């Protein structure tokens, strides 16, 4: 962007004297701006016409003239940023933000949070990292999965802990629960305006069934066929009363078969780069239209420094607003996540059940979580796996631990502090703990999984928490690594028996019993839960924390700037 290059050259001149008048020559200025003297004269003429500075040259080559600045680079950068935003070119605006964090915070402060741009309500959210793939089948991050739920639609969707219709408005079961019919809404449209056909949805569902993770999630499904132009038939190997739940998960959201960036959700993806992600409302959406026209993620990792005192904090504590609104920001929604970080123990290697029980007991007795050097108020020790699913009593006869054990753990970063604390704790009991960090959000494709004695990871839980834990047992390679083959097959058989129970209360009780047994056997324990929090200035309305630690973009809104007489 030529304007940005000119602004950077102007900033070099300004910084040379920190904005004070200069007695200098064209040659010296050209050297500062890394350009030829001829080009520098052109810049001086343009900058004078724009009233950025004044330049009084002296006659004669090499003679010094007087340079006076009328504007600061910061002011010009803000004006140019506003100009780019007014044109709807946020990606160009972010090119202006390559500054030190404290300068960046000052520059962006008028533009974050809820804004009206050309009569269009826009919500801008600073975010701490580039976003990864938004393809539903492969989206692994919490932010990516949350975005997928706004970009794509499935046959069903979660509304709180309930499953309701999405692309399908109704479904029924026949033939001893082995045939399910999903009736599609008429005139469904992709983001490009094309009418959605049942054949396209069938094609996408078959791709999910053919994938490794989809085959595990939909293990009960034998095939998907077309029953009618507006009806899909699911034929099952065995009854599965959680089928509608499975089809509501992120994995079963349905992109366009010819273009995976197109979906049928309330928002469409309009821009995706490492610095900016923008989604815009889909006018042909089949359910309630969003109140906020545009949502933008401004990827500004420089701002996520707790020493700056900015409104950008930890990724589970989202702030919508600007630095000058910091005093006005208030938590509009908060709560303790149902999801948790966990410790799992592989008893197929060096630890037997008695030794594993001792590790669990030491961990909880030492109260390590309460002493972790992490941000205050960010996490809280887990007292139960889910509400009403208490932790067992791991008291047992004392036994010696192996001289050496290995701990493998992945993100989030708080587990790094947890690993060091556990290493120190076990060292007191004459056990050396070797640490292995896996820089990912899950155990997919982790070759060393079966070599681990202890494992730590993160189990995110969205809507329908009990069903989410059932899917964890099915999908996570953790369980086949830490359980014997016979025990793992027994677990899968139990899950099949649970899903065949027509009464939800019976299914939930049986699932709770399975997890209680896993914890009693010292195979897994939750460690801590996050404290989710969303803060916003008074002008942003409709912010309600959801199970993902985010908020429903379709419900957020900003009052228009109406003059009060």
PDB file of C-alpha atoms in Angstrom, residues 241-242 389 466-467 470 494-516:
ATOM      1  CA  UNK A 241     -30.889 -42.258  20.479  1.00  0.00           C
ATOM      2  CA  UNK A 242     -28.053 -39.737  20.367  1.00  0.00           C
ATOM      3  CA  UNK A 389     -20.295 -36.186  39.219  1.00  0.00           C
ATOM      4  CA  UNK A 466     -22.982 -35.444  29.080  1.00  0.00           C
ATOM      5  CA  UNK A 467     -23.200 -36.163  25.368  1.00  0.00           C
ATOM      6  CA  UNK A 470     -19.702 -39.617  25.517  1.00  0.00           C
ATOM      7  CA  UNK A 494     -20.928 -50.148  26.897  1.00  0.00           C
ATOM      8  CA  UNK A 495     -21.338 -46.956  24.874  1.00  0.00           C
ATOM      9  CA  UNK A 496     -23.348 -48.854  22.262  1.00  0.00           C
ATOM     10  CA  UNK A 497     -25.629 -50.203  24.989  1.00  0.00           C
ATOM     11  CA  UNK A 498     -26.039 -46.714  26.464  1.00  0.00           C
ATOM     12  CA  UNK A 499     -27.010 -45.092  23.158  1.00  0.00           C
ATOM     13  CA  UNK A 500     -29.710 -47.734  22.635  1.00  0.00           C
ATOM     14  CA  UNK A 501     -31.581 -46.603  25.787  1.00  0.00           C
ATOM     15  CA  UNK A 502     -34.650 -44.565  24.752  1.00  0.00           C
ATOM     16  CA  UNK A 503     -34.894 -42.724  28.093  1.00  0.00           C
ATOM     17  CA  UNK A 504     -32.408 -39.881  28.342  1.00  0.00           C
ATOM     18  CA  UNK A 505     -32.196 -40.127  32.143  1.00  0.00           C
ATOM     19  CA  UNK A 506     -31.153 -43.781  31.818  1.00  0.00           C
ATOM     20  CA  UNK A 507     -28.480 -42.905  29.264  1.00  0.00           C
ATOM     21  CA  UNK A 508     -27.053 -40.130  31.455  1.00  0.00           C
ATOM     22  CA  UNK A 509     -26.998 -42.302  34.565  1.00  0.00           C
ATOM     23  CA  UNK A 510     -25.220 -45.133  32.738  1.00  0.00           C
ATOM     24  CA  UNK A 511     -22.672 -42.726  31.276  1.00  0.00           C
ATOM     25  CA  UNK A 512     -21.983 -41.229  34.707  1.00  0.00           C
ATOM     26  CA  UNK A 513     -21.392 -44.742  36.042  1.00  0.00           C
ATOM     27  CA  UNK A 514     -18.816 -45.394  33.284  1.00  0.00           C
ATOM     28  CA  UNK A 515     -16.875 -42.247  34.126  1.00  0.00           C
ATOM     29  CA  UNK A 516     -17.082 -42.965  37.854  1.00  0.00           C
TER      30      UNK A 516
END
